Short mmCIF file of C-alpha atoms in Angstrom, two decimals:
data_model
loop_
_atom_site.label_atom_id
_atom_site.label_comp_id
_atom_site.label_asym_id
_atom_site.label_seq_id
_atom_site.Cartn_x
_atom_site.Cartn_y
_atom_site.Cartn_z
CA UNK A 1 -29.25 19.59 -64.93
CA UNK A 2 -27.03 20.48 -61.97
CA UNK A 3 -24.56 17.78 -60.99
CA UNK A 4 -24.35 16.78 -57.31
CA UNK A 5 -20.99 17.60 -55.75
CA UNK A 6 -19.39 14.63 -53.98
CA UNK A 7 -16.74 14.89 -51.32
CA UNK A 8 -17.52 18.54 -50.52
CA UNK A 9 -18.66 20.11 -47.27
CA UNK A 10 -22.18 20.38 -48.73
CA UNK A 11 -22.49 16.63 -49.18
CA UNK A 12 -25.10 15.27 -46.68
CA UNK A 13 -22.99 12.18 -46.11
CA UNK A 14 -19.95 14.28 -45.24
CA UNK A 15 -22.00 16.47 -42.91
CA UNK A 16 -23.43 13.37 -41.20
CA UNK A 17 -19.95 11.96 -40.78
CA UNK A 18 -18.77 15.24 -39.22
CA UNK A 19 -21.74 15.21 -36.85
CA UNK A 20 -20.96 11.64 -35.78
CA UNK A 21 -17.34 12.65 -35.22
CA UNK A 22 -18.40 15.65 -33.13
CA UNK A 23 -20.75 13.47 -31.05
CA UNK A 24 -18.03 10.89 -30.48
CA UNK A 25 -15.61 13.60 -29.41
CA UNK A 26 -18.23 15.01 -27.04
CA UNK A 27 -18.88 11.57 -25.54
CA UNK A 28 -15.14 11.06 -25.05
CA UNK A 29 -14.72 14.42 -23.33
CA UNK A 30 -17.75 13.72 -21.14
CA UNK A 31 -16.34 10.32 -20.16
CA UNK A 32 -13.03 11.95 -19.31
CA UNK A 33 -14.75 14.50 -17.06
CA UNK A 34 -16.83 11.77 -15.38
CA UNK A 35 -13.71 9.71 -14.67
CA UNK A 36 -11.87 12.76 -13.38
CA UNK A 37 -14.85 13.69 -11.21
CA UNK A 38 -14.99 10.18 -9.70
CA UNK A 39 -11.28 10.36 -8.87
CA UNK A 40 -11.68 13.79 -7.28
CA UNK A 41 -14.70 12.60 -5.27
CA UNK A 42 -12.77 9.51 -4.11
CA UNK A 43 -9.74 11.46 -2.94
CA UNK A 44 -11.91 14.15 -1.34
CA UNK A 45 -13.86 11.54 0.61
CA UNK A 46 -10.75 9.63 1.73
CA UNK A 47 -8.85 12.78 2.74
CA UNK A 48 -11.93 14.19 4.48
CA UNK A 49 -12.32 11.03 6.57
CA UNK A 50 -8.66 10.25 7.18
CA UNK A 51 -6.86 13.54 7.76
CA UNK A 52 -7.96 13.58 11.39
CA UNK A 53 -5.94 10.44 12.13
CA UNK A 54 -2.75 12.44 11.63
CA UNK A 55 -3.70 14.54 14.68
CA UNK A 56 -4.50 13.47 18.20
CA UNK A 57 -5.77 15.13 21.33
CA UNK A 58 -3.55 15.14 24.43
CA UNK A 59 -4.11 16.29 27.99
CA UNK A 60 -1.58 17.55 30.50
CA UNK A 61 -1.76 15.50 33.69
CA UNK A 62 0.22 15.05 36.88
CA UNK A 63 1.46 11.47 37.20
CA UNK A 64 1.72 10.38 40.83
CA UNK A 65 3.88 7.27 41.22
CA UNK A 66 2.24 6.22 44.48
CA UNK A 67 1.84 2.78 46.03
CA UNK A 68 -1.51 2.12 44.38
CA UNK A 69 -0.06 3.07 40.96
CA UNK A 70 2.46 0.26 41.41
CA UNK A 71 -0.47 -2.17 41.04
CA UNK A 72 -2.91 -0.30 38.75
CA UNK A 73 -1.68 2.47 36.48
CA UNK A 74 -4.92 4.47 36.57
CA UNK A 75 -4.28 5.41 40.20
CA UNK A 76 -1.38 7.56 39.00
CA UNK A 77 -3.76 10.22 37.68
CA UNK A 78 -6.48 12.29 39.33
CA UNK A 79 -9.83 10.56 39.70
CA UNK A 80 -11.74 13.21 37.75
CA UNK A 81 -9.50 12.61 34.70
CA UNK A 82 -9.77 8.82 34.54
CA UNK A 83 -12.74 8.99 32.15
CA UNK A 84 -10.69 11.19 29.83
CA UNK A 85 -7.15 9.80 29.77
CA UNK A 86 -6.53 6.79 27.55
CA UNK A 87 -6.03 3.52 29.43
CA UNK A 88 -3.05 2.81 27.22
CA UNK A 89 -1.26 5.90 28.49
CA UNK A 90 -1.10 4.65 32.09
CA UNK A 91 -1.27 0.86 31.89
CA UNK A 92 2.51 0.64 31.61
CA UNK A 93 3.17 2.61 34.81
CA UNK A 94 3.41 -0.45 37.13
CA UNK A 95 6.08 -1.97 34.87
CA UNK A 96 7.81 1.41 34.66
CA UNK A 97 7.98 1.65 38.45
CA UNK A 98 9.16 -1.96 38.67
CA UNK A 99 12.01 -1.28 36.27
CA UNK A 100 12.86 2.08 37.88
CA UNK A 101 12.26 1.86 41.65
CA UNK A 102 13.53 5.43 42.11
CA UNK A 103 10.26 6.65 40.54
CA UNK A 104 8.23 5.51 43.56
CA UNK A 105 6.76 8.44 45.48
CA UNK A 106 7.55 11.16 42.94
CA UNK A 107 5.22 13.17 40.69
CA UNK A 108 5.75 14.63 37.27
CA UNK A 109 3.72 16.35 34.56
CA UNK A 110 3.25 14.81 31.15
CA UNK A 111 1.13 15.14 28.00
CA UNK A 112 -0.78 11.89 27.44
CA UNK A 113 -3.40 10.88 24.82
CA UNK A 114 -7.08 10.99 25.64
CA UNK A 115 -9.64 8.31 24.90
CA UNK A 116 -10.81 7.96 21.31
CA UNK A 117 -14.34 9.18 22.15
CA UNK A 118 -12.90 12.37 23.63
CA UNK A 119 -10.60 12.78 20.65
CA UNK A 120 -13.51 12.40 18.23
CA UNK A 121 -15.53 14.96 20.20
CA UNK A 122 -12.71 17.50 20.04
CA UNK A 123 -12.50 16.94 16.28
CA UNK A 124 -16.26 17.48 15.96
CA UNK A 125 -17.01 13.93 14.81
CA UNK A 126 -18.81 12.53 17.86
CA UNK A 127 -20.99 13.51 20.80
CA UNK A 128 -20.44 13.06 24.54
CA UNK A 129 -22.66 13.03 27.58
CA UNK A 130 -23.43 16.62 28.60
CA UNK A 131 -21.47 16.51 31.88
CA UNK A 132 -18.39 15.00 30.22
CA UNK A 133 -18.66 17.42 27.30
CA UNK A 134 -18.71 20.39 29.70
CA UNK A 135 -15.63 19.02 31.47
CA UNK A 136 -13.76 18.62 28.17
CA UNK A 137 -14.74 22.12 27.05
CA UNK A 138 -13.45 23.53 30.33
CA UNK A 139 -10.13 21.68 29.95
CA UNK A 140 -9.78 23.02 26.42
CA UNK A 141 -10.48 26.55 27.65
CA UNK A 142 -7.85 26.18 30.40
CA UNK A 143 -5.23 25.13 27.84
CA UNK A 144 -4.44 21.78 29.47
CA UNK A 145 -5.81 19.91 26.45
CA UNK A 146 -4.31 20.29 22.98
CA UNK A 147 -4.32 18.84 19.49
CA UNK A 148 -0.90 17.84 18.16
CA UNK A 149 0.55 15.87 15.26
CA UNK A 150 0.03 12.15 15.77
CA UNK A 151 3.56 10.77 15.43
CA UNK A 152 2.37 7.57 17.11
CA UNK A 153 0.39 6.72 13.98
CA UNK A 154 3.72 6.17 12.20
CA UNK A 155 5.83 4.88 15.13
CA UNK A 156 3.50 2.40 16.89
CA UNK A 157 1.90 -0.87 15.89
CA UNK A 158 -1.68 -2.04 16.01
CA UNK A 159 -3.70 -1.67 19.22
CA UNK A 160 -7.15 -2.49 20.48
CA UNK A 161 -7.36 1.17 21.52
CA UNK A 162 -7.86 3.32 18.40
CA UNK A 163 -6.09 6.32 19.93
CA UNK A 164 -2.88 4.25 20.14
CA UNK A 165 -3.14 2.23 16.91
CA UNK A 166 -0.51 2.87 14.22
CA UNK A 167 0.89 1.45 11.02
CA UNK A 168 4.52 0.89 12.00
CA UNK A 169 4.35 -2.90 12.35
CA UNK A 170 2.31 -3.19 9.13
CA UNK A 171 4.81 -0.97 7.28
CA UNK A 172 7.76 -3.10 8.42
CA UNK A 173 5.84 -6.23 7.45
CA UNK A 174 5.12 -4.78 4.01
CA UNK A 175 8.81 -4.00 3.49
CA UNK A 176 9.85 -7.53 4.46
CA UNK A 177 7.16 -9.11 2.28
CA UNK A 178 8.11 -7.01 -0.76
CA UNK A 179 11.80 -7.81 -0.19
CA UNK A 180 11.05 -11.55 -0.22
CA UNK A 181 8.83 -11.09 -3.28
CA UNK A 182 11.57 -9.26 -5.15
CA UNK A 183 14.34 -11.72 -4.23
CA UNK A 184 12.14 -14.68 -5.21
CA UNK A 185 10.35 -13.41 -8.31
CA UNK A 186 12.88 -11.12 -10.02
CA UNK A 187 15.70 -13.56 -10.85
CA UNK A 188 13.35 -16.43 -11.71
CA UNK A 189 11.13 -14.21 -13.83
CA UNK A 190 13.99 -12.54 -15.71
CA UNK A 191 15.85 -15.79 -16.38
CA UNK A 192 12.67 -17.51 -17.52
CA UNK A 193 11.91 -14.65 -19.89
CA UNK A 194 15.46 -14.67 -21.28
CA UNK A 195 15.28 -18.38 -21.99
CA UNK A 196 11.84 -18.22 -23.61
CA UNK A 197 12.71 -15.20 -25.74
CA UNK A 198 16.34 -15.84 -26.68
CA UNK A 199 17.09 -19.55 -26.35
CA UNK A 200 13.95 -21.70 -26.38
CA UNK A 201 12.98 -23.39 -29.68
CA UNK A 202 9.64 -22.48 -31.17
CA UNK A 203 7.70 -25.70 -30.63
CA UNK A 204 4.43 -26.81 -29.09
CA UNK A 205 5.94 -27.09 -25.61
CA UNK A 206 7.19 -23.51 -25.48
CA UNK A 207 3.95 -22.27 -27.04
CA UNK A 208 1.98 -24.06 -24.33
CA UNK A 209 4.23 -22.50 -21.66
CA UNK A 210 3.69 -19.03 -23.12
CA UNK A 211 -0.09 -19.50 -23.18
CA UNK A 212 -0.12 -20.64 -19.57
CA UNK A 213 2.06 -17.72 -18.44
CA UNK A 214 -0.36 -15.29 -20.09
CA UNK A 215 -3.29 -17.07 -18.42
CA UNK A 216 -1.60 -16.99 -15.01
CA UNK A 217 -1.33 -13.20 -15.25
CA UNK A 218 -5.15 -13.06 -15.31
CA UNK A 219 -5.82 -15.59 -12.53
CA UNK A 220 -7.59 -14.10 -9.45
CA UNK A 221 -5.10 -13.36 -6.70
CA UNK A 222 -6.94 -15.47 -4.13
CA UNK A 223 -6.00 -18.57 -6.15
CA UNK A 224 -2.33 -17.79 -5.52
CA UNK A 225 -3.18 -17.56 -1.82
CA UNK A 226 -4.62 -21.08 -1.90
CA UNK A 227 -1.54 -22.26 -3.81
CA UNK A 228 0.74 -20.65 -1.23
CA UNK A 229 -1.22 -22.30 1.59
CA UNK A 230 -0.97 -25.73 -0.04
CA UNK A 231 2.66 -25.58 -1.18
CA UNK A 232 4.55 -23.34 1.25
CA UNK A 233 2.65 -23.95 4.51
CA UNK A 234 1.17 -27.44 4.27
CA UNK A 235 3.95 -29.04 2.20
CA UNK A 236 7.16 -27.13 2.91
CA UNK A 237 6.31 -26.08 6.47
CA UNK A 238 6.97 -22.36 6.07
CA UNK A 239 5.74 -20.49 9.22
CA UNK A 240 2.16 -19.35 8.87
CA UNK A 241 1.54 -15.58 8.98
CA UNK A 242 5.24 -14.89 8.39
CA UNK A 243 6.67 -12.38 5.94
CA UNK A 244 8.42 -15.31 4.22
CA UNK A 245 5.22 -17.13 3.26
CA UNK A 246 3.57 -13.84 2.28
CA UNK A 247 6.48 -12.85 0.07
CA UNK A 248 6.67 -16.26 -1.59
CA UNK A 249 2.92 -16.21 -2.25
CA UNK A 250 3.05 -12.73 -3.78
CA UNK A 251 6.16 -13.82 -5.69
CA UNK A 252 4.09 -16.51 -7.42
CA UNK A 253 1.52 -13.88 -8.34
CA UNK A 254 4.15 -11.43 -9.60
CA UNK A 255 6.14 -13.94 -11.67
CA UNK A 256 3.88 -13.86 -14.78
CA UNK A 257 3.94 -10.04 -14.81
CA UNK A 258 7.74 -9.94 -14.63
CA UNK A 259 8.10 -12.61 -17.31
CA UNK A 260 5.71 -10.87 -19.71
CA UNK A 261 7.23 -7.40 -19.19
CA UNK A 262 10.79 -8.77 -19.49
CA UNK A 263 9.98 -10.54 -22.74
CA UNK A 264 8.45 -7.35 -24.11
CA UNK A 265 11.59 -5.41 -23.12
CA UNK A 266 13.88 -8.02 -24.74
CA UNK A 267 11.75 -8.05 -27.88
CA UNK A 268 12.04 -4.26 -28.18
CA UNK A 269 15.81 -4.49 -28.78
CA UNK A 270 16.34 -4.39 -32.59
CA UNK A 271 17.68 -7.50 -34.29
CA UNK A 272 20.60 -5.63 -35.98
CA UNK A 273 22.20 -5.33 -32.53
CA UNK A 274 22.09 -9.09 -32.14
CA UNK A 275 23.31 -9.67 -35.68
CA UNK A 276 26.16 -7.19 -35.23
CA UNK A 277 27.30 -8.99 -32.08
CA UNK A 278 27.11 -12.35 -33.82
CA UNK A 279 29.16 -10.92 -36.68
CA UNK A 280 31.89 -9.98 -34.18
CA UNK A 281 32.08 -13.60 -33.05
CA UNK A 282 30.04 -13.40 -29.83
CA UNK A 283 28.23 -16.48 -28.58
CA UNK A 284 24.49 -16.36 -28.02
CA UNK A 285 24.98 -15.96 -24.25
CA UNK A 286 27.46 -13.13 -24.80
CA UNK A 287 25.01 -11.39 -27.10
CA UNK A 288 22.28 -11.58 -24.47
CA UNK A 289 24.52 -10.74 -21.50
CA UNK A 290 26.56 -7.89 -23.00
CA UNK A 291 24.16 -6.31 -25.49
CA UNK A 292 20.49 -7.30 -25.26
CA UNK A 293 20.08 -7.43 -21.48
CA UNK A 294 21.69 -4.03 -20.68
CA UNK A 295 19.58 -2.31 -23.34
CA UNK A 296 16.36 -3.92 -22.10
CA UNK A 297 17.07 -3.39 -18.39
CA UNK A 298 15.01 -0.15 -18.06
CA UNK A 299 11.95 -1.93 -19.40
CA UNK A 300 12.59 -4.89 -17.11
CA UNK A 301 12.87 -2.63 -14.06
CA UNK A 302 9.71 -0.78 -15.04
CA UNK A 303 7.72 -4.00 -15.31
CA UNK A 304 9.14 -5.25 -12.03
CA UNK A 305 8.22 -2.07 -10.15
CA UNK A 306 4.68 -2.20 -11.54
CA UNK A 307 4.43 -5.85 -10.49
CA UNK A 308 5.61 -4.98 -6.98
CA UNK A 309 3.12 -2.10 -6.81
CA UNK A 310 0.34 -4.52 -7.70
CA UNK A 311 1.57 -6.98 -5.06
CA UNK A 312 1.73 -4.14 -2.51
CA UNK A 313 -2.01 -3.60 -2.77
CA UNK A 314 -3.04 -7.25 -2.49
CA UNK A 315 -4.97 -8.53 0.51
CA UNK A 316 -6.83 -11.70 -0.52
CA UNK A 317 -3.82 -14.05 -0.95
CA UNK A 318 -2.29 -12.84 2.31
CA UNK A 319 -5.49 -13.46 4.24
CA UNK A 320 -5.39 -17.09 3.06
CA UNK A 321 -1.85 -17.57 4.43
CA UNK A 322 -2.77 -16.00 7.78
CA UNK A 323 -1.36 -12.47 7.49
CA UNK A 324 -4.48 -10.89 8.96
CA UNK A 325 -3.43 -11.44 12.59
CA UNK A 326 -3.26 -8.82 15.36
CA UNK A 327 0.39 -7.69 15.25
CA UNK A 328 1.18 -4.97 17.84
CA UNK A 329 4.96 -5.36 17.53
CA UNK A 330 6.97 -5.01 14.32
CA UNK A 331 8.53 -8.27 13.04
CA UNK A 332 12.30 -8.54 13.41
CA UNK A 333 12.82 -11.16 10.69
CA UNK A 334 11.02 -12.78 7.78
CA UNK A 335 10.14 -15.75 10.00
CA UNK A 336 8.15 -13.72 12.57
CA UNK A 337 4.41 -13.21 12.40
CA UNK A 338 3.65 -10.11 10.37
CA UNK A 339 0.92 -8.18 8.65
CA UNK A 340 0.92 -5.71 5.75
CA UNK A 341 -0.73 -2.38 5.14
CA UNK A 342 -3.69 -3.68 3.06
CA UNK A 343 -4.44 -6.35 5.69
CA UNK A 344 -4.14 -3.78 8.49
CA UNK A 345 -6.58 -1.51 6.67
CA UNK A 346 -8.94 -4.47 6.22
CA UNK A 347 -8.78 -5.20 9.96
CA UNK A 348 -9.50 -1.60 10.95
CA UNK A 349 -12.39 -1.42 8.47
CA UNK A 350 -14.14 -4.21 10.40
CA UNK A 351 -13.98 -2.35 13.73
CA UNK A 352 -17.23 -0.65 14.81
CA UNK A 353 -15.76 2.42 16.53
CA UNK A 354 -15.67 5.73 14.66
CA UNK A 355 -12.00 6.31 15.42
CA UNK A 356 -11.04 3.14 13.55
CA UNK A 357 -12.88 4.43 10.46
CA UNK A 358 -10.60 7.45 10.65
CA UNK A 359 -7.57 5.15 10.91
CA UNK A 360 -8.83 3.12 7.94
CA UNK A 361 -9.04 6.17 5.70
CA UNK A 362 -5.61 7.37 6.86
CA UNK A 363 -4.11 3.94 6.13
CA UNK A 364 -5.63 4.08 2.63
CA UNK A 365 -4.01 7.49 2.12
CA UNK A 366 -0.59 6.11 3.10
CA UNK A 367 -1.03 3.05 0.89
CA UNK A 368 -2.12 5.19 -2.08
CA UNK A 369 0.89 7.45 -1.57
CA UNK A 370 3.22 4.43 -1.69
CA UNK A 371 1.52 2.97 -4.78
CA UNK A 372 1.57 6.31 -6.59
CA UNK A 373 5.25 6.69 -5.72
CA UNK A 374 6.07 3.25 -7.10
CA UNK A 375 4.14 3.85 -10.30
CA UNK A 376 5.68 7.31 -10.73
CA UNK A 377 9.13 5.77 -10.27
CA UNK A 378 8.36 3.26 -13.00
CA UNK A 379 7.23 6.02 -15.37
CA UNK A 380 10.30 8.14 -14.63
CA UNK A 381 12.65 5.20 -15.20
CA UNK A 382 10.97 4.44 -18.50
CA UNK A 383 11.22 8.04 -19.67
CA UNK A 384 14.80 8.48 -18.50
CA UNK A 385 16.25 5.34 -20.04
CA UNK A 386 13.85 4.75 -22.93
CA UNK A 387 15.55 4.52 -26.31
CA UNK A 388 13.89 4.99 -29.66
CA UNK A 389 15.35 2.84 -32.41
#
């Protein structure tokens, strides 16, 4: 009687196990391709919609600083071009003449932006009335209308006119908010983590604190917005819609992340380093300050940058504290009304005009670039300073 071989490639159980392994590997590769395909589709869609916002259409006009233009800016341009030139390009002419009286009575040529509907037509994204379309086509053929890089998207603030709207005020607001978040959350988070990891006794109180910190890291961000509204605005009187209240609110949200990442970085330092420092006569604070903290600093910085990147993309808590306002001018201090890039994108997304959809996608591209830069910085710091014990 022939004995059955066990553990060989001919064993049905082994073959079945290999088949299951091959199927699992196939499913994993398929999932990877699906995820990669979704990412590619997302970026393709966003870039396809938003790249046009980095370009704008301009027309060359003759500005006549006449008496009527001193009252209404539109009278400074030819009548047949008033349906084409953006109102925002000429509305400041009366003030310009008032501040510079020597301009009265002179004419000059200038390139000015066109209305958003004209701009969308030139980009092939919208239709115009036949007569206006023929006029635009003729101007393009004459060379008095051009498409140029839209520097105003980066140098101007929000506007009710999509052809003039930019992200400058939102970018400055984001910088101020993140600065307040860092100044508030980093020292408190790091010191709290040092105490809990290196000094606090292991009792029920510290265990309860640790559990609550871990739970806070999973709390929806809008809850922190309500907390910021109740504590900072209603109780402490911090100015609503200011970068200060936004930074403090995001600081509350970022604190658990910094504490958890700092504790993990401190815990990664081997105990022999602590014991060696104690053997040399160092106090516990000296051990932490001179040995443990410097070695764990790369991990602390990595966790902090990731926390800031998460805060950078938050909108819900900032809406609660009023940072969704129309802000055409960049804030000059943390006490001024401000908005941030995610809130600016949210505002543009609610506008019905096609040009604002283009601005929304472009704002998302800028925000993604910043977030990817922050996360890449965190990865590079971790790789550069990481030590293997």
